[in-house]
Short mmCIF file of C-alpha atoms and ligand atoms in Angstrom, two decimals:
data_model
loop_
_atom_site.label_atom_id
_atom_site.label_comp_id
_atom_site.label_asym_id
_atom_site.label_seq_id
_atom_site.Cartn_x
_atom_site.Cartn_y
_atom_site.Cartn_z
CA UNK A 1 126.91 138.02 79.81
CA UNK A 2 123.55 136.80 79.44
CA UNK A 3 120.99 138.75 80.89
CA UNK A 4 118.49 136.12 81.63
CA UNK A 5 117.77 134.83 85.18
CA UNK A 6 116.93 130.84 85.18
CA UNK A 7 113.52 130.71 87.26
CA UNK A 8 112.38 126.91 85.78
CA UNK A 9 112.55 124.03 84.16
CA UNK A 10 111.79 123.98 80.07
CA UNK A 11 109.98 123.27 78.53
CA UNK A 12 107.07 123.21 80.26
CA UNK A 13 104.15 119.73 79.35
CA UNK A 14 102.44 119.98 76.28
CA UNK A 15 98.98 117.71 77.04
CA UNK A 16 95.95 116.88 74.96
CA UNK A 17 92.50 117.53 76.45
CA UNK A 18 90.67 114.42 74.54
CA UNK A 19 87.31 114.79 77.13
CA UNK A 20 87.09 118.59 76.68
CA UNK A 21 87.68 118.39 72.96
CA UNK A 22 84.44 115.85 72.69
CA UNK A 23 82.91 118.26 75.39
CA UNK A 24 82.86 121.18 73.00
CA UNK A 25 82.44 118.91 70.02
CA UNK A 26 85.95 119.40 68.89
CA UNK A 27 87.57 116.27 67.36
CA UNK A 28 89.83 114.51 69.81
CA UNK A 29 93.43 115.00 70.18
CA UNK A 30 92.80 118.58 68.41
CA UNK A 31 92.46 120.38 72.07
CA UNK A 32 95.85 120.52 73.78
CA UNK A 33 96.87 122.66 76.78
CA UNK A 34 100.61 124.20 77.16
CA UNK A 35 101.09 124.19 80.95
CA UNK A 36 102.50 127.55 81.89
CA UNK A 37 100.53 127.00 84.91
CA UNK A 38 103.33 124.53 85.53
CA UNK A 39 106.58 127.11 85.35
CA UNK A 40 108.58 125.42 88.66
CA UNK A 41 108.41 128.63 90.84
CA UNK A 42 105.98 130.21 93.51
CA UNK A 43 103.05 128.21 92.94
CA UNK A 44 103.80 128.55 89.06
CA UNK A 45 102.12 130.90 86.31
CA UNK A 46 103.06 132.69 83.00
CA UNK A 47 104.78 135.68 84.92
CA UNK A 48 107.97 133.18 85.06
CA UNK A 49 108.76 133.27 81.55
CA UNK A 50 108.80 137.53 81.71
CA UNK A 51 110.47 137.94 84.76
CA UNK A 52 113.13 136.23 83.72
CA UNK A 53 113.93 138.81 81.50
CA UNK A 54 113.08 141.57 83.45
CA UNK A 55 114.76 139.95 86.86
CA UNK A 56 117.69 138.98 84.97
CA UNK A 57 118.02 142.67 83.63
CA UNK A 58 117.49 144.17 86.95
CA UNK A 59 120.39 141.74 88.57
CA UNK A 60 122.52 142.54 85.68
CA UNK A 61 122.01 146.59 86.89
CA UNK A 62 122.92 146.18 89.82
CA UNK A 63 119.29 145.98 91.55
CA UNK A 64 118.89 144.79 95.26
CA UNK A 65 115.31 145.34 95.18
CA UNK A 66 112.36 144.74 93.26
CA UNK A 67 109.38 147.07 93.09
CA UNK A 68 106.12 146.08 91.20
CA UNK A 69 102.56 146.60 90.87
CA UNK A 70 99.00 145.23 90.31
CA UNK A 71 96.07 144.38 92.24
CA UNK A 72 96.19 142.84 95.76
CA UNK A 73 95.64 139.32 93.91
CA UNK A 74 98.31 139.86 91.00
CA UNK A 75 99.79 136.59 90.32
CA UNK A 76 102.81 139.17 88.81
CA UNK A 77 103.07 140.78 92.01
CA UNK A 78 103.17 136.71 93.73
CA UNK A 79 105.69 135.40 91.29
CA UNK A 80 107.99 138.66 91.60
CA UNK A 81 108.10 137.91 95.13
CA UNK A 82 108.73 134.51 94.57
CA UNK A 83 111.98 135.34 92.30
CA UNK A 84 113.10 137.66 94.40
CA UNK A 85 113.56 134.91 97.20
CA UNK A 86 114.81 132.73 94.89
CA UNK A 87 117.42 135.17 93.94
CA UNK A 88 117.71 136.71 96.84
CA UNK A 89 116.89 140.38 96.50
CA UNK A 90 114.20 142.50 98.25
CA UNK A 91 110.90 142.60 97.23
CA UNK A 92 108.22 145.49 97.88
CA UNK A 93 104.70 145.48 95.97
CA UNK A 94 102.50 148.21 95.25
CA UNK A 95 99.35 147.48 95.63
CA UNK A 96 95.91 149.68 95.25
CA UNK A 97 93.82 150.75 98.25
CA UNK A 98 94.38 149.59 101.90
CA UNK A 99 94.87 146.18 104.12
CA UNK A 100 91.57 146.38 104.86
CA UNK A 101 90.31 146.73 101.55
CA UNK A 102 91.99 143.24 100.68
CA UNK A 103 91.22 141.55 104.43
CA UNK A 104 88.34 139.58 102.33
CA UNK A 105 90.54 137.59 100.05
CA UNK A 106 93.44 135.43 100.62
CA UNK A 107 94.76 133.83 97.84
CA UNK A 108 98.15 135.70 96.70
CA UNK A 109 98.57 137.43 99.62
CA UNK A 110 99.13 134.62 101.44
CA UNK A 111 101.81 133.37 98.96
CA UNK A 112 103.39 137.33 98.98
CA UNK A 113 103.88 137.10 102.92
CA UNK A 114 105.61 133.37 102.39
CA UNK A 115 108.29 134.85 99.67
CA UNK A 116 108.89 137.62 102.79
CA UNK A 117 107.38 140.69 100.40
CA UNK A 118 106.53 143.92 101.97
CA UNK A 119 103.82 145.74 100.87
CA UNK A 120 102.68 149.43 100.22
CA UNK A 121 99.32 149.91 100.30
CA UNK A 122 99.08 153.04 98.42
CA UNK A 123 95.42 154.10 99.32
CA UNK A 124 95.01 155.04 95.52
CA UNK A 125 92.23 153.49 94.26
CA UNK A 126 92.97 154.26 90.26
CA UNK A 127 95.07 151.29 88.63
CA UNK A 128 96.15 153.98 86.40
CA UNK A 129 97.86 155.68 89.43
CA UNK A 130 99.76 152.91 90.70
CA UNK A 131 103.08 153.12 88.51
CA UNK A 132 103.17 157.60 89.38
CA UNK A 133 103.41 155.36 93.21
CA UNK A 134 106.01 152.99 92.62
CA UNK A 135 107.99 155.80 91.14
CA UNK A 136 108.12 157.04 94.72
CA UNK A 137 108.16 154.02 96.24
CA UNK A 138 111.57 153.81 94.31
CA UNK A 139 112.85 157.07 95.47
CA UNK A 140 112.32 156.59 98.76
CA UNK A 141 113.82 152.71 98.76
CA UNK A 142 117.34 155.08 96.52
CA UNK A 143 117.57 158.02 100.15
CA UNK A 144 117.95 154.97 102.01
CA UNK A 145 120.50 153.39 99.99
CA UNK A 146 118.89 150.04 98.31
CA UNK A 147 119.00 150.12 94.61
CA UNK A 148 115.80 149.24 93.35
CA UNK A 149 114.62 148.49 90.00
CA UNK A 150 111.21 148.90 89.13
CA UNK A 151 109.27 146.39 86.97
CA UNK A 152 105.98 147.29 84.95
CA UNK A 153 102.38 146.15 85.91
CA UNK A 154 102.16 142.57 84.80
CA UNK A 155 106.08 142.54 83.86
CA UNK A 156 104.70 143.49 80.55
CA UNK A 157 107.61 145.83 78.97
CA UNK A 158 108.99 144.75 75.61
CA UNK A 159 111.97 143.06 77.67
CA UNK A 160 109.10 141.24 79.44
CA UNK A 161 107.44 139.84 76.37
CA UNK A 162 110.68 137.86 75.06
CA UNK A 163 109.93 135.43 77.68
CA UNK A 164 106.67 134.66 75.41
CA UNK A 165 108.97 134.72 72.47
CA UNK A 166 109.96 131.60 73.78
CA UNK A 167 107.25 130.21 74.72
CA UNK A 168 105.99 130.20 71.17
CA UNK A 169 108.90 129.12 69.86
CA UNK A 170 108.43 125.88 72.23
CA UNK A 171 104.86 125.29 71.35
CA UNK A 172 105.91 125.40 67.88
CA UNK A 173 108.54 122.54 69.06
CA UNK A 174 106.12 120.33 70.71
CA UNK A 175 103.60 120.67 68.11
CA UNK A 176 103.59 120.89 64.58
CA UNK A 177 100.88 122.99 62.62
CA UNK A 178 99.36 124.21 65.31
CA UNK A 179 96.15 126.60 63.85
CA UNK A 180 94.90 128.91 67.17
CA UNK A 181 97.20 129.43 70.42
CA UNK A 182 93.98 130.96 72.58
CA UNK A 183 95.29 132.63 75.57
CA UNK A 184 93.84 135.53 78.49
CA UNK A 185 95.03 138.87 77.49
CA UNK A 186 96.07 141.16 80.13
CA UNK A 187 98.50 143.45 80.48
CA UNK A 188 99.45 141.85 76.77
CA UNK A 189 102.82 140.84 77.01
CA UNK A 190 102.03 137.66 76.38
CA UNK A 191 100.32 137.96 73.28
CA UNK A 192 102.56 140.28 72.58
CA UNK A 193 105.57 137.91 72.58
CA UNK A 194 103.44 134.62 71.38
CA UNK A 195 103.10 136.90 67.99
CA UNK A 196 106.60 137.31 67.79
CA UNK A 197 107.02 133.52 67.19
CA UNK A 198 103.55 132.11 65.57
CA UNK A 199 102.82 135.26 63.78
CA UNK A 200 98.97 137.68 64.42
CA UNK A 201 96.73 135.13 62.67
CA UNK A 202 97.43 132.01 64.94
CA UNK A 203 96.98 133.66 68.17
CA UNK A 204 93.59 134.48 69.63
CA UNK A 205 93.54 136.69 72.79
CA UNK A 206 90.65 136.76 74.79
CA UNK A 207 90.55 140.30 77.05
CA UNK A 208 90.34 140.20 80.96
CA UNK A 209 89.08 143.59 80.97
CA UNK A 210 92.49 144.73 82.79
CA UNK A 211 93.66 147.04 80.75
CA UNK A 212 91.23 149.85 78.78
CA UNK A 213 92.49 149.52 74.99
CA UNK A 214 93.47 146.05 74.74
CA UNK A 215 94.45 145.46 71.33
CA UNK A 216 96.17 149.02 70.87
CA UNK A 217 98.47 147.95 73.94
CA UNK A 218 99.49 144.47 72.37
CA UNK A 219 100.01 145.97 69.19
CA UNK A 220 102.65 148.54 70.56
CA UNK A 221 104.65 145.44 72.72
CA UNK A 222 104.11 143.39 69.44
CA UNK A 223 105.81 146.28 67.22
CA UNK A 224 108.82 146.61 69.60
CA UNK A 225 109.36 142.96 70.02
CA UNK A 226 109.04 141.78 66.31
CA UNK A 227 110.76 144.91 64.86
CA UNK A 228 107.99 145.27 62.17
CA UNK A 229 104.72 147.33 62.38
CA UNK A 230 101.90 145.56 64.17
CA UNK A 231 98.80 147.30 63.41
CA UNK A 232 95.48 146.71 66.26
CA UNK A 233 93.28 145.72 63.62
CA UNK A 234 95.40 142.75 62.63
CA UNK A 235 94.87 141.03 65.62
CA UNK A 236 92.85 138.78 66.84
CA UNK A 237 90.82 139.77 69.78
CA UNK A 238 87.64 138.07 71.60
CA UNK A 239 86.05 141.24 73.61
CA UNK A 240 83.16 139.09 74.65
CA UNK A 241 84.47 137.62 78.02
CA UNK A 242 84.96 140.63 80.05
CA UNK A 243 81.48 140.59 81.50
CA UNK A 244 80.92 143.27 84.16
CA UNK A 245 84.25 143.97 84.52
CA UNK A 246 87.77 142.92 85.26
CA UNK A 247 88.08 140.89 88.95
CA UNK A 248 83.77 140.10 88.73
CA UNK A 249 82.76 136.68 88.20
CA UNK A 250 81.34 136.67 84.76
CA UNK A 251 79.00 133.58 84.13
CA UNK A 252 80.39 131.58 81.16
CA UNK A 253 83.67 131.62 82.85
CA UNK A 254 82.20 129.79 85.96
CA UNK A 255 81.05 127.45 83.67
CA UNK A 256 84.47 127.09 82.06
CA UNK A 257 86.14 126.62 85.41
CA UNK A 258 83.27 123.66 85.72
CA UNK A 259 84.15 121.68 82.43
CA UNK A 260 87.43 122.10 82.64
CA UNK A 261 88.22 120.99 85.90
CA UNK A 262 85.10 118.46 84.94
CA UNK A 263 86.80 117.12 81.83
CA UNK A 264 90.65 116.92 82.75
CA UNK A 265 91.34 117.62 86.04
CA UNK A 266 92.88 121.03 84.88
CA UNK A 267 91.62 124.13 87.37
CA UNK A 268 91.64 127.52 85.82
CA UNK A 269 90.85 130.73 87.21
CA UNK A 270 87.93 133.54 87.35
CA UNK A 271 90.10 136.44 86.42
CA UNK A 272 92.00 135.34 83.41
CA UNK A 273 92.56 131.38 82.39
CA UNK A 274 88.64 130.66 83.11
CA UNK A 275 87.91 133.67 81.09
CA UNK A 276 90.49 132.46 77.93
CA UNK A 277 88.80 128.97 78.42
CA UNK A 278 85.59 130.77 77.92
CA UNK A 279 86.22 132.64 75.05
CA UNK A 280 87.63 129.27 72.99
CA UNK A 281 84.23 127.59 73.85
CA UNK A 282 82.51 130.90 72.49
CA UNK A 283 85.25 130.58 69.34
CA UNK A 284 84.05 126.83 68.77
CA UNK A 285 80.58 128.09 69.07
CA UNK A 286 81.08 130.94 66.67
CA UNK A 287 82.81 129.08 63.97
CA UNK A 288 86.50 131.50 64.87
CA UNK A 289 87.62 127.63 65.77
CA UNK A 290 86.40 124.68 63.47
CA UNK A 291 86.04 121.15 64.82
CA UNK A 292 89.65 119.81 62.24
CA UNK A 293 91.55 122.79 63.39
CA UNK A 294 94.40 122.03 66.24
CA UNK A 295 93.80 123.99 68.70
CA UNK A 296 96.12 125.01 71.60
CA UNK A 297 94.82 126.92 74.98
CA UNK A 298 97.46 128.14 76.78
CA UNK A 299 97.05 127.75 80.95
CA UNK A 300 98.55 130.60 82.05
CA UNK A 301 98.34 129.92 85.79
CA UNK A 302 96.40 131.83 88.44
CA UNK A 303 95.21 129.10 90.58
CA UNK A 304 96.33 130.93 93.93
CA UNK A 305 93.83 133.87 92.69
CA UNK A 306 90.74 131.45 93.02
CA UNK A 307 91.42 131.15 96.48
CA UNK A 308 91.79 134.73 96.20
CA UNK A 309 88.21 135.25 94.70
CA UNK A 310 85.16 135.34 97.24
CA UNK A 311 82.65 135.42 94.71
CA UNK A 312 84.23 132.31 93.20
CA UNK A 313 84.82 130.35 96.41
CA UNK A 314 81.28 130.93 97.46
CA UNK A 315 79.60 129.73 94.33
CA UNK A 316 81.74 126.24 94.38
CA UNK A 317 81.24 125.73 98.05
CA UNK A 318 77.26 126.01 97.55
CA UNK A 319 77.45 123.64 94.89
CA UNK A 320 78.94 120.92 96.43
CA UNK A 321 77.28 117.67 95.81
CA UNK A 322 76.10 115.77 98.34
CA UNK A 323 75.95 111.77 98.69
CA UNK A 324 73.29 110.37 98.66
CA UNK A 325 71.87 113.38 97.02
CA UNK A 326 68.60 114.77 98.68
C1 LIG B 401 98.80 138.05 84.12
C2 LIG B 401 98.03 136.86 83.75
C3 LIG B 401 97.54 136.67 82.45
C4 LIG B 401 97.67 137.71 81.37
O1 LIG B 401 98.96 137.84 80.86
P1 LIG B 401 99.42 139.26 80.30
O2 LIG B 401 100.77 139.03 79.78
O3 LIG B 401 99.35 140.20 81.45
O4 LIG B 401 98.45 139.66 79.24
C5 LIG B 401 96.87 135.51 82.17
N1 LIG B 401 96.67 134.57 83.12
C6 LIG B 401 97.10 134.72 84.37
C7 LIG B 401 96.80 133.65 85.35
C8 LIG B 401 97.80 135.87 84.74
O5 LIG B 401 98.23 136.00 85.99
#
């Protein structure tokens, strides 16, 4: 019996980024992007690749309903609900402080009430709380008889991470000596599992400032999934993106949303993809990346969050050229 639930099409485009690459004085045809933004489901994203793991294990248990957490905008908590439509089980999401609290944005939310998600606002403010509350969530979905299986903040759980096994293993198909695979860390499950396949020195995470000990918490997914010890100070780990703080637009990242979408046509986010982008331009800066090394950033998704992001959607609005320019 495999355990895996098919949620898209693989693999997903491999593209290069020629008109970046000369942007950031990298030599051309050295910048590619994997498009996990491009996973066929719910408005696409790297959750996909986990959740089929973890949904497949929960269908496989018997599960008729899905509980999960994150913030209001969690692309995790989007893309759960998403599966579970696709799969056809009940979906209820966990989510910090009240309706009001999240009126502001739209983004996800939008996208949860589509797949038909319910939500419980948990009035907890503490991320740290919110898996205590989907613990009870659970028990009260088990008195009145659903059967609901719980999956872990960003569907980062060892199971979780396999699905970036895989995705390593098919960047390593598409492309041969690849030197950095830069991607947004987390909840870590994805660096987790892109070490499992390309090994701690070819992957560069940049931290989104979402969880408090970043590298100790890849380390431990890395160590179950590869079955060897995966120490934090092996890893490679930019710290210098986080800015003021997960979910607050951080400068250099606006900028990366700017040259990316500038350069390719290719929109990122402010939370995590903008802030990955940012910390490979910081790399090239830095000398981490070298102009004759091949270089890989891996677009994790998140584009629903922009919309999401107030902050964000007032600063591109403003800066709207205008023709003929004044
Ligand atoms: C969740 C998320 C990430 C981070 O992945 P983790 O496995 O949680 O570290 C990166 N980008 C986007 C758009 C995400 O939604």
């Amino acid at each position: 019996m495999s355990a895996k639930a098919s949620l898209s099409t693989w693999p997903t485009p491999m593209e290069p980024m020629p008109r970046l690459a000369a942007a950031l004085g990298l030599n051309g045809g050295e910048l590619w992007v994997k498009r996990d933004d491009l996973t066929g489901l719910g408005g696409g994203g790297n959750k996909v690749r986990k959740l089929e793991w973890t949904v497949g294990h929960a269908l496989a248990a018997g599960a008729d309903t899905l509980v999960t957490t994150g913030a209001a905008q969690s692309n995790h908590a989007r893309l759960t609900a998403a599966a579970g439509a696709r799969l056809g089980m009940n979906v209820v999401l966990v989510f910090p402080g009240t309706p009001d609290s999240a009126a502001a944005g739209s983004g996800n939310l939008v996208l949860d009430s589509l797949f038909g998600a319910s939500v419980h606002w948990s009035g907890e403010t503490d991320p740290s709380a919110m898996g205590a509350v989907a613990e009870d969530v659970c028990e009260q979905l088990r008195r009145s008889g659903a059967r609901p299986y719980a999956i872990p903040f960003g569907g980062s759980s060892p199971l979780g991470a396999r699905g970036y096994v895989e995705g390593g293993d098919e960047i390593r198909s598409q492309l041969p000596a690849v030197d950095h695979v830069v991607v947004a860390l987390g909840s870590g499950g994805t660096m987790a599992g892109l070490i499992g396949a390309l090994g701690e020195e070819r992957v560069l995470g940049v931290d989104c400032g979402a969880v408090a000990e970043p590298a100790e918490v890849v380390a431990a997914l890395a160590t179950e999934v590869t079955g060897r010890s995966v120490t934090a100070s092996s890893l490679r780990v930019r710290l210098d993106q986080v800015g003021p703080g997960y979910g607050v637009l951080h400068e250099p990242v606006m900028e990366a949303l700017n040259a990316t979408a500038r350069a390719e046509g290719i929109v990122l986010d402010p939370i995590y993809s903008g802030r990955a982008m940012a910390g490979l331009m910081a790399a090239v800066r830095d000398g981490e990346i070298r102009p004759d090394q091949r270089t890989v950033f891996l677009h994790t998704g998140g584009l629903p969050g922009l919309f999401g992001h107030t902050q964000t959607v007032r600063r591109s609005v403003a800066a709207l050229g205008s023709f003929p320019s004044s």
